[in-house]
Amino acid sequence: MIKITLPDGAVREYQQGSSALDVAKSISEGLAKKVLAANVNGEVWDATRPINNDATLKLLTWDDTDGKSTFWHSSAHLMAEAVEDKFPGAKFWVGPPIDNGLQKGFYYDIDLGDRKLSEEDLAELEKKMNELAKQNNAYKRTEKSKADAVAYFTDKGDEYKLDLLQNLQDGNITFYTQGNFTDLCRGPHIPSTGAIKAIKLMSIAGAYWKGDEKNKQLTRIYGVTFPNQKELDEYLALLEEAKKRDHRKLGKELGIFTMDDDVGPGLPLWLPNGTLIIEELEKLAKETETAAGYKRVVTPHIAKESMYLTSGHLPYYADSMFPPMEMDGEKYYLKAMNCPHHHKIFDAEQKSYKDLPFRIAEYGTCYRYEQSGELFGLMRVRCLHMNDAHIYCNREQFAQEFKAVNEMYIKYFKIFGVDKYVMRLSLHDPAKLGQKYVNEPELWKETEDMVRQVLIDTGTPFIEVQDEAAFYGPKIDVQIWSAIGKEFTLATNQVDFNSGLKFKLSFTNQNNQPEVPLIIHRAPLGTHERFIGFLLEHFAGKFPTWLAPVQVKILPISDKFMDYANAVLEKLKNAGIRAAIDDRNEKIGKKIRDTELSKTPYMLVIGEKEMNEGKAAVRRQGKGDIGVKDVAEFISEISTEIKERSIV
């Protein structure tokens, strides 16, 4: 007999060789039907795999992340079986699950020879997958010797699996079979294909083998599956909504930004509407930072190589920087980050403990050489305007300063209606000290513990991730979710124990001795580019009034009322409200529809009655008519809404 410890601490005895599915059945048949995989001693297993020793066990269902991953990886194998049935001789590279924000499901990279897939092919493959799923074939795991595995794929003529086998050791090689399809795979898989009830093959793309453009281009098929049709339908509806909210589409329609080949890829041009949004965001940041004791600075867009050698960004960060320019026998780099410039500002004047914490802020322009294949609208660009600041403090001040930065994040979340967020504490990998990370093991432990303790003490939701720290210290990456559940990495809050040493920064402490400050790097609003891209999708282009480029559109019913419309416009502008008149010779219905499409928050419809009474018929974007109001009353109400930065 073996002892199985369940998540609630209960310990049950079972026959040696029992599976997680057997355990589930002993609890209830209903539970057993939901089980997709199992966590056995911290490792995800097939629910049908025999357990031969005492173990801790968690049953994984669709509600668990690992349950979904197993379901989607099993679906990739089901798709591969359909592909092999339709295209005998197809060769398969890898087929992982995907769960990246709104992109969910799986893909498989396949060599189909000279065959090009069409949408009709996808429909046929989807139909075949449904047929195969209904056969309820079991996913069967078998262990193979390396020699047998090599012989199998040599006979099959699959050079891709043979390549994978090169790095596998004897005793660690497993095959999985369902129906007529067998694949090299470490698993795990769901018990059988019958659990896959709803299938949609989404798209076809090209993918170079191993991601190397020098290699052959394979066919990548994306798909998604669910345990019921209702969830698939809801997911597809969400994707349709996401398409409508795509920041690239909305950015063009609303005149926010544009890209131009003559300017260069990844270098957005901000149009007047986009520039107004930028100015409002900067105004918010400046107000918030001034109240928090930050001083504003401005730094140049280039610097000498020597400064980046001192900072350590060269060579650590060289691949992400633009190539140097040579002038007067010196190399200069476009600024990829603001921090070294800020360190120089700290060092420009002698500091004492009375000057700390020393907080300086800048909306600094940075340039990063992102790979062309990674550029994506405003989300991945080569020119970025960063809501940057650096705090220089001693160890006693650190916790309060780090806490204050996190509180600033949360304040911003409330302003922009971000309800779901998590702080991702990114730690170093001790094995990479001196390579990817500064070789200061004691300082790494100290600062990681300090950051973790602040998060715990303030009750801030966070997760820990290994091997994602900055090279000079631990950091928090802020993950937020838009209104439709799309995940974004917004900004960062970093601890730096290295730059003070590198730049020989110091302050005179209370004992009249020089001491190196700790440095906090923070950017709560990230960059204009990424944050405005997020806001476009979060609000579907319907910005809150304070942020909208045009806050009020005046719609005269005919030219007879233009004088009154201009008088209303003057009053709005004098109150600091961004307004315009639609003076086109169009019917009022079309003017209203077009203003709705432009996503302007308010419309003032003006006709003879409104003119005679000094009023306007007010319409709210998305809500329609909200009544006739005195113009002064409307100005008072909208001014309050703008001042309070309300989300209506």
XYZ file of C-alpha atoms in Angstrom:
648
model
C 0.000 0.000 0.000
C 1.054 3.625 -0.567
C 0.011 6.791 1.261
C -1.458 9.660 -0.773
C -1.570 13.098 0.886
C -4.284 15.370 -0.547
C -4.221 19.216 -0.561
C -6.441 19.431 2.544
C -3.907 17.355 4.484
C -5.978 14.168 4.427
C -3.930 10.981 3.977
C -5.444 7.977 2.202
C -4.018 4.539 1.448
C -4.178 2.943 -2.011
C -2.748 -0.057 -3.760
C 0.718 0.542 -5.181
C 0.358 1.409 -8.868
C -2.910 3.280 -8.416
C -3.271 6.400 -10.533
C -4.525 9.911 -9.757
C -7.655 8.989 -11.707
C -8.182 6.010 -9.372
C -7.896 8.384 -6.408
C -10.438 10.730 -8.013
C -12.879 7.847 -8.614
C -12.579 6.809 -4.978
C -13.721 10.312 -4.011
C -16.521 10.693 -6.584
C -17.295 9.717 -10.166
C -18.234 13.326 -10.872
C -14.777 14.509 -9.839
C -13.084 11.786 -11.884
C -14.849 13.014 -15.034
C -13.327 16.478 -14.529
C -9.735 15.384 -13.885
C -7.326 16.248 -16.720
C -3.952 15.695 -15.045
C -2.347 15.535 -11.617
C 0.375 17.224 -9.631
C 2.394 14.438 -8.026
C 5.112 15.576 -5.610
C 5.252 18.948 -7.390
C 5.439 17.511 -10.920
C 2.579 17.452 -13.438
C 1.736 13.869 -14.466
C -0.797 12.010 -16.578
C -3.844 11.301 -14.426
C -3.589 7.661 -15.577
C 0.109 7.170 -14.717
C 0.749 4.632 -11.924
C 1.975 6.017 -8.589
C 4.299 3.523 -6.918
C 5.446 5.391 -3.801
C 4.010 7.641 -1.106
C 3.154 11.003 -2.658
C 1.443 14.347 -2.300
C -1.303 14.688 -4.869
C -3.380 17.489 -6.335
C -5.988 16.636 -8.932
C -5.942 19.097 -11.844
C -9.087 20.133 -13.689
C -9.969 22.772 -16.276
C -9.952 25.337 -13.472
C -6.190 24.837 -12.968
C -3.547 26.446 -15.173
C -1.675 23.143 -15.495
C -4.967 21.416 -16.304
C -5.568 23.788 -19.213
C -1.969 23.422 -20.438
C -2.303 19.635 -20.459
C -5.651 19.873 -22.259
C -4.234 22.150 -24.970
C -1.042 20.155 -25.454
C -3.154 17.028 -25.868
C -5.232 18.955 -28.419
C -2.047 19.723 -30.363
C -1.448 15.961 -30.644
C -5.051 15.493 -31.773
C -4.510 18.098 -34.476
C -1.282 16.367 -35.511
C -3.206 13.108 -35.914
C -5.680 14.898 -38.194
C -2.819 16.448 -40.200
C -1.082 13.096 -40.616
C -4.340 11.535 -41.759
C -4.907 14.221 -44.404
C -1.236 14.734 -45.382
C 0.654 11.431 -45.013
C 4.374 12.025 -44.617
C 3.977 15.274 -42.667
C 6.813 15.880 -40.202
C 6.335 17.521 -36.827
C 8.621 19.826 -34.831
C 7.017 21.101 -31.577
C 3.422 21.627 -30.444
C 3.235 23.532 -27.150
C 0.212 24.938 -25.322
C -0.304 28.730 -25.304
C -1.819 30.833 -22.548
C -0.638 34.367 -23.155
C -3.320 36.888 -22.290
C -6.044 36.558 -24.908
C -4.007 34.151 -27.020
C -4.873 30.695 -25.765
C -4.760 27.143 -27.072
C -1.852 25.566 -28.897
C 0.121 25.442 -32.110
C 2.134 22.857 -33.975
C 5.039 23.543 -36.353
C 4.809 21.139 -39.280
C 6.817 20.391 -42.422
C 4.295 19.734 -45.183
C 6.848 19.749 -47.985
C 5.681 21.997 -50.813
C 2.055 21.947 -49.664
C 0.486 25.323 -48.761
C -2.507 25.171 -46.441
C -5.706 27.055 -47.207
C -8.690 28.080 -45.084
C -10.548 25.149 -46.637
C -7.822 22.816 -45.373
C -8.252 24.235 -41.861
C -11.982 23.560 -41.991
C -11.362 19.942 -43.091
C -8.746 19.419 -40.368
C -11.115 20.836 -37.768
C -13.841 18.441 -38.932
C -11.416 15.512 -38.714
C -10.341 16.540 -35.211
C -13.956 16.452 -34.084
C -14.331 12.953 -35.523
C -11.174 11.756 -33.764
C -12.142 13.377 -30.453
C -15.446 11.508 -30.442
C -13.569 8.186 -30.733
C -12.475 8.818 -27.110
C -9.048 7.289 -27.711
C -6.772 7.056 -24.676
C -3.432 8.901 -24.553
C -0.950 6.117 -23.819
C 2.527 6.758 -22.416
C 5.393 4.375 -23.211
C 9.048 4.595 -22.232
C 11.610 4.000 -24.984
C 15.332 3.427 -25.143
C 17.193 6.043 -27.118
C 18.202 3.427 -29.697
C 14.572 2.385 -30.255
C 13.438 6.004 -30.464
C 16.121 6.846 -33.018
C 15.233 3.745 -35.041
C 11.527 4.696 -35.016
C 12.046 8.212 -36.361
C 14.793 7.152 -38.744
C 12.372 4.669 -40.275
C 9.731 7.411 -40.381
C 12.185 9.820 -42.010
C 11.531 12.600 -39.459
C 14.713 14.647 -39.067
C 13.017 17.039 -36.659
C 12.370 14.438 -33.967
C 15.840 12.999 -34.543
C 17.214 16.462 -33.810
C 15.269 16.599 -30.537
C 16.550 13.153 -29.577
C 20.178 14.301 -29.767
C 19.853 16.139 -26.450
C 17.851 13.457 -24.628
C 19.391 10.847 -22.352
C 18.520 7.158 -22.170
C 15.936 6.586 -19.460
C 14.253 9.949 -20.081
C 12.560 9.255 -23.410
C 8.817 8.752 -23.678
C 6.370 8.351 -26.554
C 2.668 9.126 -26.482
C 0.083 7.449 -28.715
C -3.577 8.231 -29.255
C -5.505 6.556 -32.056
C -3.175 6.271 -35.071
C -0.717 8.983 -34.011
C 2.512 8.466 -32.087
C 4.883 11.249 -31.062
C 8.046 11.815 -29.076
C 6.794 13.700 -26.026
C 7.512 14.076 -22.323
C 3.819 14.729 -21.624
C 1.699 14.915 -19.663
C -1.603 14.335 -21.473
C -5.273 14.111 -20.575
C -6.778 10.633 -20.133
C -8.537 10.525 -23.516
C -9.591 12.581 -26.524
C -13.267 12.484 -25.488
C -12.739 15.419 -23.102
C -12.130 17.703 -26.108
C -15.656 18.863 -26.980
C -15.186 22.181 -28.817
C -12.498 22.827 -31.442
C -11.487 25.827 -33.514
C -8.420 26.053 -35.746
C -7.619 29.735 -35.755
C -4.924 30.562 -38.276
C -1.915 29.536 -40.346
C 1.507 31.169 -40.136
C 5.079 30.541 -41.182
C 7.734 29.748 -38.579
C 11.410 29.114 -39.158
C 12.695 25.874 -37.683
C 14.212 26.706 -34.263
C 13.334 30.355 -34.900
C 16.359 30.775 -37.172
C 15.649 32.492 -40.498
C 18.521 30.537 -42.033
C 16.522 27.338 -41.514
C 13.556 25.987 -43.424
C 10.215 27.686 -42.906
C 7.628 25.373 -41.401
C 3.850 25.713 -41.346
C 2.480 26.745 -37.957
C -1.169 25.969 -37.267
C -2.811 27.708 -34.314
C -5.859 26.240 -32.637
C -7.885 26.388 -29.459
C -10.115 23.857 -27.736
C -12.497 23.848 -24.784
C -14.359 21.230 -22.766
C -17.692 22.683 -23.965
C -19.050 24.757 -26.838
C -20.283 27.585 -24.597
C -16.755 28.476 -23.458
C -15.449 28.354 -27.014
C -18.220 30.689 -28.178
C -17.472 33.114 -25.332
C -13.768 33.052 -26.141
C -14.340 33.717 -29.844
C -16.661 36.619 -28.946
C -13.927 38.024 -26.704
C -11.428 37.805 -29.565
C -13.832 39.699 -31.832
C -14.104 42.415 -29.206
C -10.308 42.491 -28.926
C -10.042 43.027 -32.699
C -12.307 46.060 -32.395
C -10.090 47.342 -29.588
C -6.762 46.756 -31.364
C -4.740 49.872 -30.555
C -3.250 49.960 -34.059
C -6.728 50.113 -35.620
C -8.081 52.626 -33.109
C -4.903 54.693 -33.210
C -5.391 55.237 -36.931
C -9.160 55.837 -36.752
C -8.855 58.356 -33.914
C -5.796 60.177 -35.248
C -3.552 59.196 -32.304
C -0.339 58.111 -34.032
C 1.084 57.002 -37.345
C 4.113 55.112 -38.642
C 6.048 56.084 -41.763
C 8.620 54.075 -43.722
C 10.765 57.168 -44.282
C 10.957 57.748 -40.530
C 11.670 54.089 -39.820
C 10.080 51.048 -38.180
C 9.231 51.293 -34.504
C 9.417 55.112 -34.534
C 5.854 56.401 -34.023
C 4.806 59.897 -35.014
C 2.339 61.379 -32.537
C -0.514 63.224 -34.230
C -2.245 66.185 -32.524
C -4.841 63.976 -30.789
C -2.149 61.649 -29.480
C -0.027 64.574 -28.345
C -2.944 65.932 -26.307
C -3.200 62.571 -24.513
C 0.548 62.632 -23.859
C 0.273 66.114 -22.368
C -2.545 65.025 -20.057
C -0.564 61.999 -18.873
C 2.503 64.156 -18.233
C 0.358 66.658 -16.336
C -0.952 63.837 -14.122
C 2.559 62.494 -13.544
C 4.005 65.908 -12.741
C 1.219 66.701 -10.270
C 1.612 63.338 -8.569
C 5.399 63.439 -8.450
C 5.596 67.043 -7.252
C 3.253 66.161 -4.391
C 5.509 63.183 -3.591
C 8.644 65.318 -3.382
C 10.252 64.630 -6.758
C 12.369 67.245 -8.531
C 12.254 67.364 -12.330
C 15.356 67.092 -14.500
C 16.161 66.967 -18.218
C 18.972 64.939 -19.781
C 20.413 64.664 -23.321
C 19.484 61.977 -25.840
C 23.076 60.764 -26.322
C 26.099 60.030 -24.150
C 29.665 58.837 -24.454
C 30.535 55.164 -24.435
C 32.510 55.587 -21.219
C 29.353 56.292 -19.205
C 27.667 53.085 -20.368
C 30.838 51.112 -19.659
C 30.769 52.495 -16.123
C 27.083 51.644 -15.700
C 27.606 48.123 -17.024
C 25.010 48.494 -19.772
C 27.900 47.811 -22.111
C 28.331 44.937 -22.717
C 25.271 43.585 -20.791
C 22.756 45.584 -22.848
C 24.663 46.248 -26.081
C 22.355 44.161 -28.294
C 19.420 46.387 -27.331
C 21.243 49.652 -28.055
C 21.633 51.400 -31.395
C 25.130 51.204 -32.894
C 27.510 53.965 -31.747
C 28.281 57.197 -33.556
C 31.908 58.335 -33.721
C 32.773 62.004 -33.202
C 36.082 63.616 -32.238
C 37.603 60.208 -31.666
C 34.882 59.265 -29.161
C 31.974 56.840 -29.426
C 28.508 58.143 -28.554
C 25.349 56.070 -28.046
C 21.706 57.023 -28.299
C 20.297 56.913 -24.780
C 18.690 53.526 -24.121
C 17.941 54.317 -20.477
C 17.846 57.423 -18.297
C 19.467 56.046 -15.158
C 23.183 56.738 -15.862
C 22.342 60.371 -16.654
C 20.414 60.638 -13.381
C 23.334 59.166 -11.442
C 25.498 61.926 -12.853
C 22.957 64.500 -11.668
C 23.050 63.014 -8.164
C 26.836 63.209 -8.233
C 26.954 66.796 -9.500
C 26.625 68.217 -5.992
C 27.799 66.791 -2.668
C 24.972 65.171 -0.697
C 24.499 64.561 3.003
C 22.032 62.341 4.839
C 19.795 65.439 5.143
C 19.377 65.509 1.343
C 18.027 61.957 1.295
C 15.773 60.578 -0.005
C 16.766 62.426 -3.192
C 14.052 61.933 -5.825
C 14.436 63.078 -9.445
C 11.995 62.526 -12.298
C 11.996 62.928 -16.062
C 9.818 61.925 -18.991
C 13.011 60.865 -20.759
C 13.218 59.852 -24.421
C 15.065 56.550 -24.906
C 16.025 54.558 -27.988
C 16.228 50.776 -28.064
C 17.097 48.584 -30.980
C 14.252 46.095 -30.842
C 14.470 43.356 -33.456
C 12.305 44.134 -36.486
C 10.257 40.946 -36.017
C 9.379 42.004 -32.460
C 8.089 45.489 -33.288
C 4.348 45.749 -32.673
C 2.381 48.988 -32.921
C 2.964 51.049 -29.782
C 3.693 47.987 -27.648
C 7.211 47.339 -28.964
C 8.923 50.400 -30.411
C 12.423 51.793 -30.875
C 11.721 55.278 -29.534
C 10.016 55.497 -26.163
C 9.139 58.252 -23.703
C 9.501 56.874 -20.192
C 7.840 58.052 -16.987
C 11.180 57.605 -15.276
C 12.463 58.553 -11.846
C 15.232 57.545 -9.480
C 15.224 57.624 -5.712
C 18.526 57.704 -3.826
C 18.095 56.649 -0.210
C 19.748 54.863 2.691
C 18.752 51.398 3.903
C 16.541 52.737 6.698
C 14.522 54.782 4.189
C 14.214 52.002 1.605
C 11.044 50.281 2.846
C 9.040 53.513 3.055
C 10.259 54.708 -0.364
C 9.548 51.390 -2.063
C 6.121 51.265 -0.417
C 5.352 54.813 -1.601
C 6.199 53.849 -5.175
C 3.838 50.869 -5.022
C 1.118 53.111 -3.589
C 1.616 55.462 -6.546
C 0.997 52.519 -8.888
C -2.237 51.665 -7.094
C -3.383 55.303 -7.214
C -2.897 55.270 -10.981
C -4.769 51.953 -11.285
C -7.819 53.560 -9.652
C -7.659 56.585 -11.947
C -7.592 54.394 -15.070
C -10.054 51.767 -13.886
C -7.540 48.924 -13.647
C -9.177 46.387 -11.355
C -6.888 43.418 -11.871
C -3.140 43.607 -11.378
C -0.274 41.683 -9.853
C 3.297 42.619 -8.955
C 5.812 40.134 -10.366
C 8.898 39.979 -8.155
C 11.746 39.148 -10.524
C 14.726 37.474 -8.852
C 18.214 36.542 -10.011
C 19.600 33.083 -10.788
C 22.589 32.313 -8.530
C 24.066 30.111 -11.287
C 24.371 33.188 -13.546
C 26.236 35.498 -11.169
C 29.085 37.190 -12.997
C 27.412 36.497 -16.338
C 23.853 37.805 -16.506
C 23.915 39.290 -13.012
C 26.353 41.349 -10.924
C 28.458 38.970 -8.813
C 27.378 40.150 -5.354
C 25.541 37.175 -3.771
C 25.101 38.769 -0.336
C 23.680 41.989 -1.756
C 21.295 39.986 -3.945
C 19.930 38.138 -0.909
C 19.652 41.306 1.147
C 17.811 43.366 -1.460
C 15.520 40.526 -2.568
C 14.530 40.002 1.072
C 13.920 43.743 1.492
C 11.616 43.947 -1.535
C 9.730 40.792 -0.569
C 9.162 42.079 2.954
C 7.702 45.380 1.728
C 5.239 43.493 -0.479
C 4.234 41.214 2.402
C 3.909 44.060 4.915
C 1.706 46.118 2.583
C -0.503 43.187 1.540
C 0.367 43.732 -2.121
C -0.511 40.768 -4.393
C 2.659 39.384 -5.951
C 4.243 36.336 -7.496
C 7.934 35.402 -7.646
C 9.772 34.628 -10.871
C 13.356 33.358 -11.046
C 15.962 34.607 -13.507
C 14.173 37.788 -14.630
C 15.832 40.432 -12.449
C 17.707 43.439 -13.803
C 21.445 42.785 -13.959
C 22.010 45.166 -11.010
C 19.223 44.086 -8.645
C 15.748 42.623 -8.092
C 12.725 44.313 -9.625
C 8.966 44.321 -9.689
C 7.280 44.082 -13.076
C 3.701 45.294 -12.940
C 1.209 43.082 -14.766
C -2.199 44.635 -15.445
C -5.296 43.400 -17.251
C -7.499 45.475 -19.535
C -11.292 45.607 -19.374
C -11.516 42.520 -21.618
C -8.884 40.528 -19.748
C -5.870 41.210 -21.969
C -2.635 41.122 -19.998
C 0.009 43.863 -20.261
C 3.384 44.398 -18.641
C 2.983 48.047 -17.707
C 6.009 49.239 -15.812
C 8.767 48.410 -13.392
C 10.047 49.200 -9.904
C 13.690 48.175 -9.491
C 16.238 48.059 -6.695
C 19.827 48.866 -7.611
C 22.682 48.108 -5.224
C 25.330 48.204 -7.955
C 25.195 51.557 -9.760
C 26.074 53.553 -6.662
C 29.312 51.581 -6.426
C 29.974 51.764 -10.152
C 29.536 55.544 -10.297
C 31.231 56.095 -6.917
C 28.133 57.816 -5.604
C 28.084 58.713 -1.952
C 26.486 60.879 0.699
C 27.824 61.901 4.080
C 26.005 59.944 6.764
C 25.221 61.003 10.343
C 28.661 59.808 11.461
C 30.243 62.130 8.891
C 31.352 59.107 6.870
C 30.798 58.500 3.128
C 28.056 55.961 2.393
C 26.792 54.533 -0.913
C 23.054 55.085 -1.490
C 20.576 52.442 -2.545
C 18.815 53.391 -5.783
C 15.198 52.733 -6.730
C 14.360 52.888 -10.446
C 10.631 53.395 -11.025
C 8.290 54.100 -13.939
C 4.642 53.778 -12.780
C 3.136 54.880 -16.103
C 5.735 52.987 -18.132
C 6.162 54.676 -21.482
C 3.753 56.874 -23.410
C 3.847 54.317 -26.193
C 2.915 51.201 -24.247
C 0.561 52.949 -21.836
C -1.442 54.738 -24.527
C -1.581 51.471 -26.467
C -3.013 49.857 -23.335
C -5.491 52.705 -22.761
C -6.755 52.539 -26.345
C -7.617 48.862 -25.879
C -8.780 49.196 -22.261
C -11.258 51.979 -23.061
C -11.942 50.793 -26.648
C -10.932 54.310 -27.716
C -13.652 55.835 -25.503
C -11.314 57.796 -23.257
C -12.600 59.347 -20.041
C -13.422 62.997 -20.578
C -10.269 64.375 -18.946
C -8.106 62.353 -21.340
C -10.140 62.660 -24.548
C -8.456 64.784 -27.265
C -11.810 66.454 -28.056
C -14.073 66.577 -25.021
C -17.144 68.250 -26.520
C -18.434 68.461 -30.078
C -21.031 71.158 -30.814
C -23.597 70.097 -33.410
C -25.702 72.932 -34.847
C -28.821 71.658 -36.603
C -28.288 74.167 -39.414
C -26.115 77.142 -40.380
C -28.713 79.477 -38.842
C -27.351 78.570 -35.414
C -23.625 78.967 -36.140
C -23.313 82.275 -34.307
C -24.750 80.721 -31.155
C -22.585 77.609 -31.654
C -19.476 79.815 -31.818
C -20.555 81.661 -28.683
C -20.928 78.309 -26.855
C -17.541 77.217 -28.214
C -15.934 80.365 -26.821
C -17.410 79.721 -23.374
C -16.153 76.127 -23.395
C -12.658 77.140 -24.448
C -12.526 79.881 -21.822
C -13.311 77.182 -19.243
C -10.355 75.112 -20.504
C -12.526 72.525 -22.231
C -11.338 71.032 -25.516
C -14.225 71.586 -27.934
C -14.983 71.871 -31.649
C -17.949 72.592 -33.940
C -19.191 70.211 -36.619
C -20.003 72.863 -39.215
C -20.576 70.471 -42.112
C -23.671 70.822 -44.240
C -25.020 67.459 -43.049
C -28.208 66.292 -41.366
C -28.076 66.226 -37.593
C -28.482 62.423 -37.521
C -25.286 61.944 -39.502
C -23.432 64.442 -37.331
C -24.481 62.509 -34.224
C -23.459 59.147 -35.730
C -20.083 60.478 -36.856
C -19.412 62.018 -33.446
C -20.278 58.693 -31.806
C -17.761 56.985 -34.108
C -15.109 59.565 -33.194
C -15.760 58.582 -29.557
C -16.084 62.183 -28.353
C -17.459 62.097 -24.772
C -20.101 64.831 -25.128
C -22.221 66.371 -27.882
C -24.145 69.620 -27.604
C -26.992 69.671 -30.125
C -28.120 73.209 -30.872
C -31.325 74.308 -32.562
C -33.685 77.256 -32.345
C -35.165 76.347 -28.941
C -31.718 75.873 -27.389
C -30.463 79.148 -28.891
C -33.447 81.138 -27.622
C -33.113 79.713 -24.088
C -29.277 79.822 -23.885
C -29.152 76.048 -23.497
C -27.993 72.910 -25.318
C -29.325 69.366 -25.754
C -26.631 67.188 -24.202
C -25.747 63.722 -25.477
C -23.249 61.393 -23.754
C -21.095 59.043 -25.808
C -22.656 55.582 -25.721
C -25.647 56.728 -23.619
C -27.524 59.056 -25.944
C -29.695 61.985 -24.890
C -29.239 63.037 -21.240
C -31.392 66.172 -21.343
C -31.357 69.867 -22.131
C -29.088 71.923 -19.889
C -28.116 75.506 -19.375
C -24.652 75.962 -20.944
C -23.190 77.312 -17.684
C -24.572 74.290 -15.796
C -23.047 71.906 -18.343
C -19.675 73.669 -18.130
C -19.722 73.397 -14.339
C -20.525 69.663 -14.448
C -17.978 68.717 -17.103
C -15.300 70.872 -15.451
C -15.760 68.913 -12.212
C -15.589 65.625 -14.121
C -12.333 66.714 -15.800
C -10.769 68.078 -12.618
C -11.507 64.876 -10.692
C -10.323 62.733 -13.622
C -13.513 60.710 -13.300
C -14.334 57.578 -15.235
C -18.008 57.782 -16.145
